Coordinates of C-alpha atoms in Angstrom, one line a residue:
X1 CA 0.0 0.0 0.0
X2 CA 1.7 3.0 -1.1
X3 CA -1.2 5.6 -1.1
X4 CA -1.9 7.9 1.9
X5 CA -5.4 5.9 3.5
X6 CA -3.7 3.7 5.8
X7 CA -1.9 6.1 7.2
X8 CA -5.4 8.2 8.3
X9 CA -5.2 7.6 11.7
X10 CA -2.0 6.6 13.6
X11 CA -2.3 5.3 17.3
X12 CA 0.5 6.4 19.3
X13 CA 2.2 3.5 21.2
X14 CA 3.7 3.7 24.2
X15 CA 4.4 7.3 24.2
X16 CA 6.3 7.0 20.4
X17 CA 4.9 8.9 17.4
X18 CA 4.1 7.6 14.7
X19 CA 6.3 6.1 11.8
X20 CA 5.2 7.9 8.1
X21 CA 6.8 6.9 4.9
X22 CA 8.6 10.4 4.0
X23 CA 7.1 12.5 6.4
X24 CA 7.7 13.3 10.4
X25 CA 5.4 15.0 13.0
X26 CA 8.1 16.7 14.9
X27 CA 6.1 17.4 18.5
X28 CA 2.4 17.3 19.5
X29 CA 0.5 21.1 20.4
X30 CA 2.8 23.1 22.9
X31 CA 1.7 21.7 26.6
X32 CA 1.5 18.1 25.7
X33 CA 3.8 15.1 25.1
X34 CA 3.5 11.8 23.1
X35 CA 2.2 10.3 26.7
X36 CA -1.0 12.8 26.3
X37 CA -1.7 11.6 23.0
X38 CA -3.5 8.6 21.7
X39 CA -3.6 9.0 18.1
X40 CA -2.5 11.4 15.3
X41 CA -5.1 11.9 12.2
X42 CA -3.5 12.5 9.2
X43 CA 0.5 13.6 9.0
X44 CA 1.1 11.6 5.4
X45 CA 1.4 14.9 3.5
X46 CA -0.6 17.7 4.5
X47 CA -1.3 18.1 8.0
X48 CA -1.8 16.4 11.2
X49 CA -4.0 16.5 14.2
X50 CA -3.9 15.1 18.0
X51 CA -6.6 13.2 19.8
X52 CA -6.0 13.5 23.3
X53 CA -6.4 10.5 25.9
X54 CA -10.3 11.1 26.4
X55 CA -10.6 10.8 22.4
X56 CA -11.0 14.4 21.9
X57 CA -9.4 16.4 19.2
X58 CA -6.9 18.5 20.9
X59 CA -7.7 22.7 20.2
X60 CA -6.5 24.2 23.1
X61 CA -7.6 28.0 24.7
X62 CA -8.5 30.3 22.4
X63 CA -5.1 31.4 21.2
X64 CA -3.5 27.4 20.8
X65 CA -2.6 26.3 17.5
X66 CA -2.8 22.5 17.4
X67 CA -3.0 21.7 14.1
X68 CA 0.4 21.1 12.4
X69 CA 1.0 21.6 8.6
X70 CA 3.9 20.6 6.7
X71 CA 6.1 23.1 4.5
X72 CA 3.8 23.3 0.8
X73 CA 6.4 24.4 -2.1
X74 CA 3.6 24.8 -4.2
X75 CA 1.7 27.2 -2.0
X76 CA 5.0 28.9 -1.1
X77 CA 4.5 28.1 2.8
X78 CA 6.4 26.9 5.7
X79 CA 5.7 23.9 8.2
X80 CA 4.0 25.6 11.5
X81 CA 1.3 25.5 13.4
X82 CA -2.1 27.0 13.0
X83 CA -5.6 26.9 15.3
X84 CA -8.3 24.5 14.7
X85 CA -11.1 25.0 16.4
X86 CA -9.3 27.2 19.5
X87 CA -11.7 27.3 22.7
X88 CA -13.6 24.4 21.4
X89 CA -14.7 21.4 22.4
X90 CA -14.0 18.7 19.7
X91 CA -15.1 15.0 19.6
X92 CA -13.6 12.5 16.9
X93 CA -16.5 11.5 15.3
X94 CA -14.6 11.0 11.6
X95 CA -14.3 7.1 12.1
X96 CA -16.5 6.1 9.2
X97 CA -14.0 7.2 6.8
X98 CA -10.5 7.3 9.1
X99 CA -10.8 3.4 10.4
X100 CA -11.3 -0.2 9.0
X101 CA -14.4 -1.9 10.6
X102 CA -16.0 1.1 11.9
X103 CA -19.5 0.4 14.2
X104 CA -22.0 3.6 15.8
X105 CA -24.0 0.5 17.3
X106 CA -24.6 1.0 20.6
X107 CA -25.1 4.5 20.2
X108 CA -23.2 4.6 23.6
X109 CA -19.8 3.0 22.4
X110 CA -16.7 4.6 22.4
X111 CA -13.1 3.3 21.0
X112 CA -10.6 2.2 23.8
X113 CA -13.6 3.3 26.2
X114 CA -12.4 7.4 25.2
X115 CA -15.6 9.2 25.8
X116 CA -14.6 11.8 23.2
X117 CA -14.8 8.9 20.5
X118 CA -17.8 8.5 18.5
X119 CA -18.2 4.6 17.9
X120 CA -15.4 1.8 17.4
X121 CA -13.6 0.0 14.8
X122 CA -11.8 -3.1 14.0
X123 CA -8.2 -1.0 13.1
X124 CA -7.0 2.6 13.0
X125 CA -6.5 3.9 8.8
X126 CA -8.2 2.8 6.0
X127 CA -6.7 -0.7 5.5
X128 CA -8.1 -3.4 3.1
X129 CA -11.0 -4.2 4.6
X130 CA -12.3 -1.3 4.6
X131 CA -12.8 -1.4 0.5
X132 CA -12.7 -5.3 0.2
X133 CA -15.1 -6.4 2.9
X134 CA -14.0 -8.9 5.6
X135 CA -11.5 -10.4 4.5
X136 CA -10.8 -14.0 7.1
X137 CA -12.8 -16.5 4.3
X138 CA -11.3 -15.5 2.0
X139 CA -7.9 -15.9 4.1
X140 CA -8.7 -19.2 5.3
X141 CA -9.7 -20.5 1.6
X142 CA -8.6 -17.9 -1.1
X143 CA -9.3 -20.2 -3.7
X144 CA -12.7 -20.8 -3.1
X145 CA -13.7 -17.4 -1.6
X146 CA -13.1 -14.4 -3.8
X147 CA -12.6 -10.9 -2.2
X148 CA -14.7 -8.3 -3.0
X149 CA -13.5 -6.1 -5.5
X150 CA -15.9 -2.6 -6.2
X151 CA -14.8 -0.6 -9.2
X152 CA -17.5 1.8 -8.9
X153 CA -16.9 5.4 -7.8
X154 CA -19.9 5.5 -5.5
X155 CA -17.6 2.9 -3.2
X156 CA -14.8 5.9 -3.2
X157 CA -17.9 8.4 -3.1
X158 CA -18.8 7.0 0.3
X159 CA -15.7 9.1 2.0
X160 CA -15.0 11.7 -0.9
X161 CA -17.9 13.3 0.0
X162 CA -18.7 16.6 2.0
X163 CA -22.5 16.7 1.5
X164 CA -24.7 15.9 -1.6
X165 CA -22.7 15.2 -4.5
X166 CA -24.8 18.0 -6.9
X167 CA -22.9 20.9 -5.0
X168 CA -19.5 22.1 -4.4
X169 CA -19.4 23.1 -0.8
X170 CA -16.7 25.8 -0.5
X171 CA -15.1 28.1 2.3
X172 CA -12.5 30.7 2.8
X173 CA -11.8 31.3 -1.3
X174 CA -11.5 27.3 -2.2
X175 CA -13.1 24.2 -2.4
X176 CA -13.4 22.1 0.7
X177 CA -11.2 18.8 1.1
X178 CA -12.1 15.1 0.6
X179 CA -15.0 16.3 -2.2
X180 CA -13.6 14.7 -5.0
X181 CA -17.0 13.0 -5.7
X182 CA -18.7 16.1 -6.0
X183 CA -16.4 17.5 -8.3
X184 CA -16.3 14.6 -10.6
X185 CA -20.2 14.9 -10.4
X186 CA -19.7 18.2 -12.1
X187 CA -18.1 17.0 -15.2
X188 CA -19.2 14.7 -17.9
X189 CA -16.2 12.8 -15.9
X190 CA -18.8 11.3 -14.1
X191 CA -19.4 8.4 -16.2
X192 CA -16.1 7.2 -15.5
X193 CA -15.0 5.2 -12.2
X194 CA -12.0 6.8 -10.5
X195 CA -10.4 3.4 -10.9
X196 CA -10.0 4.4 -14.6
X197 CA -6.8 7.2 -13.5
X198 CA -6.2 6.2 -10.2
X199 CA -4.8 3.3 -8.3
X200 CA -6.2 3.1 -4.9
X201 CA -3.1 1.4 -3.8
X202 CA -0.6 3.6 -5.2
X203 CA -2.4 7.0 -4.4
X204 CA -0.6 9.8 -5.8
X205 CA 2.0 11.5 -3.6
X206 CA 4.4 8.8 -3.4
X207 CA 4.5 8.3 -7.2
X208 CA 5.2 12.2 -7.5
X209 CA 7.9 12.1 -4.7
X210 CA 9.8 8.9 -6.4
X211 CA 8.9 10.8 -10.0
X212 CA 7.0 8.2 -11.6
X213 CA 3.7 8.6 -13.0
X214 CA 0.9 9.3 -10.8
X215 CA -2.2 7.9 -12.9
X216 CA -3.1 5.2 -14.9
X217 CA -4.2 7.3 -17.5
X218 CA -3.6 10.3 -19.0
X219 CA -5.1 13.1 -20.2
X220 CA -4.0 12.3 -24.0
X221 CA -4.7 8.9 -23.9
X222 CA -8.2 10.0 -24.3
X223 CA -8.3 13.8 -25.3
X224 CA -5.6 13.2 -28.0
X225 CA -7.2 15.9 -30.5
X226 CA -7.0 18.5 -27.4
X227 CA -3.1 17.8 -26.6
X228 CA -2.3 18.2 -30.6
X229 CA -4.2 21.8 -31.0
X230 CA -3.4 24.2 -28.4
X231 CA -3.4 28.1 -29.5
X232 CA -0.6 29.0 -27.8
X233 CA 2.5 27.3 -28.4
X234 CA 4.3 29.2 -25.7
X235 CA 2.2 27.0 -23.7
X236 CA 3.6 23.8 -24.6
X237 CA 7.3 25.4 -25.0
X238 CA 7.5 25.9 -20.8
X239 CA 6.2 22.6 -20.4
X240 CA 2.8 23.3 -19.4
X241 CA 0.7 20.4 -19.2
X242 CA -3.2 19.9 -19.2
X243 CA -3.7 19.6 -15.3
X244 CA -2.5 23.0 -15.4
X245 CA -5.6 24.4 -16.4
X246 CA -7.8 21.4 -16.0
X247 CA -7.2 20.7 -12.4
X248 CA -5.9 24.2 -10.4
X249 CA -5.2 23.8 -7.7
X250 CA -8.5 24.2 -6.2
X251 CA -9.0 22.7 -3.3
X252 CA -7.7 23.8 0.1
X253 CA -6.6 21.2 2.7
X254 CA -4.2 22.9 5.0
X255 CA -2.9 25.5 3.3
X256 CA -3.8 27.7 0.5
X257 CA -3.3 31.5 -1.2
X258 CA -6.0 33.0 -2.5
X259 CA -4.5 36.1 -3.7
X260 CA -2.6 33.2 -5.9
X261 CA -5.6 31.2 -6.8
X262 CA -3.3 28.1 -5.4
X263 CA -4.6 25.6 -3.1
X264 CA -3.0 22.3 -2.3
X265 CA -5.0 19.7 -3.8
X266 CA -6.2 19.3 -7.7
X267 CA -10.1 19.5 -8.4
X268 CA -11.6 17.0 -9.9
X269 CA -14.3 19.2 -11.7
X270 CA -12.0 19.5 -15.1
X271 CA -14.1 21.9 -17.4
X272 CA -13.3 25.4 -18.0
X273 CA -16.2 28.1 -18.9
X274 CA -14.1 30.7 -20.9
X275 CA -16.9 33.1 -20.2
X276 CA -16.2 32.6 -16.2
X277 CA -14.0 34.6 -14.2
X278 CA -14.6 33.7 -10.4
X279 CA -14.9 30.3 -9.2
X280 CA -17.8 30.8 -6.5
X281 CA -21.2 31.9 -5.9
X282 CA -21.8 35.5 -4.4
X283 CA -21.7 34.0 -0.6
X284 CA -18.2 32.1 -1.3
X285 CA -20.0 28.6 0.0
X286 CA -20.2 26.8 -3.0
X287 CA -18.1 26.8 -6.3
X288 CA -19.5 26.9 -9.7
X289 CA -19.9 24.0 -11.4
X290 CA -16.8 24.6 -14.5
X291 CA -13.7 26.1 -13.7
X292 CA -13.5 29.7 -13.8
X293 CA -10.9 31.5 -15.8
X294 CA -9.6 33.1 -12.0
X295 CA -7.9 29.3 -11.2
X296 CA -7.7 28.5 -14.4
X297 CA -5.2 30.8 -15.1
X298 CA -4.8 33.3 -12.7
X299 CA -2.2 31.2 -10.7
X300 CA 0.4 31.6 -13.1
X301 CA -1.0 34.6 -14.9
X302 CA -1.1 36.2 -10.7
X303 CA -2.2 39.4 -10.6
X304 CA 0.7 42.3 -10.4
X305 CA 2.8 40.6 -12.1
X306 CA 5.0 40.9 -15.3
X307 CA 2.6 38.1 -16.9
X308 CA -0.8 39.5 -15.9
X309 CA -4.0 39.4 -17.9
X310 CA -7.1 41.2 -17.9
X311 CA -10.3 39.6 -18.0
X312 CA -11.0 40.3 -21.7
X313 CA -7.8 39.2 -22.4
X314 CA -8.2 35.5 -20.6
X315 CA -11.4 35.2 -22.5
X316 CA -9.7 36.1 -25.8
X317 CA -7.3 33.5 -24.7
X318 CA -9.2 30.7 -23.6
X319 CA -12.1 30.8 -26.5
X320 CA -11.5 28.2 -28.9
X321 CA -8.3 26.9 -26.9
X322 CA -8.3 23.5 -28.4
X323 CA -9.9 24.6 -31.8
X324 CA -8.1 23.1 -34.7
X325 CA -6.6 25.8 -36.6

């Protein structure tokens, strides 16, 4: 398993963090030790958070940062810490999509009898059975029993979800984490099972790190007629490649700049509008359902610089991209 689910929440043995592939969580929040913590959500690649020994998440007084993010080179940003949730008080009620085996039955149970947890589970991270079903038949006569194997993106749907997959739910000038579905719902993308580009087992951040290729597919595999005709041939000269434009960086995990239209994950939405400039609705809490020209193309053409571009001038631009000439 080389992707980031198993690795979604980390118990904390014996007062000794956690053990990552490439990454390190250098010290729980200021006032605690590894003996006060009994897990650590996340800390694969983006951020990382601390559930205390009642099983709630840790957030401190109102001026505690207890969330740890990692340095972002894409974002331009620095490992620290930052709030969540200061003054509050947080359960972890996440383990439907963060553990393998998860139960809510008795309403009353709590993991490792932590009243701050919502519910048990069988293990910590998304491990195999959490995609393949019970697994111990199968174990015991793997012949004769087959595992289940679900290609369809409503299984990956089930925890790439925010809310109901016809909107975008958005907040502080990006898209909200772990709505892949959504996005994809967006797009005539949707007909396709995420199985199709991605390898569950492989993920993508550990293929980028080692330099290899990150999904099954490519964009040209399919889209060959759009990679051949392309207006601007400056483009292709400084290497710029269809994800570019097709999936900003959108999305906002831990960190993100909106005054660069950079966030620190993909989207998964795809289409551009060329007669859209901003991304959201008026309120900000939802994004449009194409990609506006702001994060199409705003994040390299940023605003004040030598390269910017008005809005006519994106349209101009962007009509008829792909056209053939």
């Amino acid at each position: 398993m080389k992707s980031g689910h198993a690795w979604k929440l980390n118990p904390v043995v014996d007062g000794k963090p956690p053990e990552y592939p490439f990454t390190e969580v250098p010290n729980p929040p200021e006032g605690y030790t590894w003996d006060d913590v009994s897990y650590v959500i996340g800390g694969y690649n983006w951020k990382a958070r601390f559930i205390d020994k009642n099983g709630f998440i840790i957030t401190g007084d109102e001026n505690a940062t207890t969330q740890y993010n990692f340095a972002n080179p894409d974002v331009g940003t620095e490992a620290g810490w930052v709030a969540y949730h200061a003054g509050e008080e947080k359960p972890y009620n996440c383990g439907p999509c963060h553990t393998t085996g998860y139960s809510a039955w008795p309403p009353d149970s709590h993991q490792d009898d932590m009243p701050g947890i919502v519910g048990t589970w069988a293990e910590p991270g998304i491990k195999c059975e959490r995609c393949h079903g019970p697994g111990s038949l199968h174990a015991e006569n793997p012949h004769g029993v087959a595992m289940k194997v679900d290609r369809d993106s409503e299984l990956c749907g089930e925890c790439h979800l925010r809310g109901e997959p016809e909107a975008v739910n958005a907040k502080g000038g990006f898209i909200q984490h772990h709505e892949q579905y959504e996005e994809l719902f967006q797009s005539k993308h949707i007909v396709l099972d995420c199985v199709v580009c991605h390898d569950p087992h492989d993920g993508v951040v550990q293929l980028r790190k080692a330099g290899e290729q990150t999904t099954r597919t490519q964009c040209e595999n399919c889209h060959f007629e759009q990679a051949k005709y392309q207006k601007n041939a400056k483009h292709q000269d400084l290497g710029v490649q269809c994800i570019d434009c097709h999936m900003p960086r959108l999305v906002k995990s831990a960190v993100g700049d909106p005054e660069k239209f950079t966030g620190d994950i993909r989207t998964h939405m795809m289409g551009i509008d060329p007669d859209q400039i901003s991304q959201f609705t008026e309120d900000g809490s939802q994004a449009l359902s194409q990609i506006g020209l702001d994060f199409a193309c705003r994040h390299c053409h940023i605003p004040g610089s030598s390269v910017e571009m008005s809005d006519e001038a994106l349209k101009e631009a962007a009509y008829g991209y792909h056209d053939r000439p």
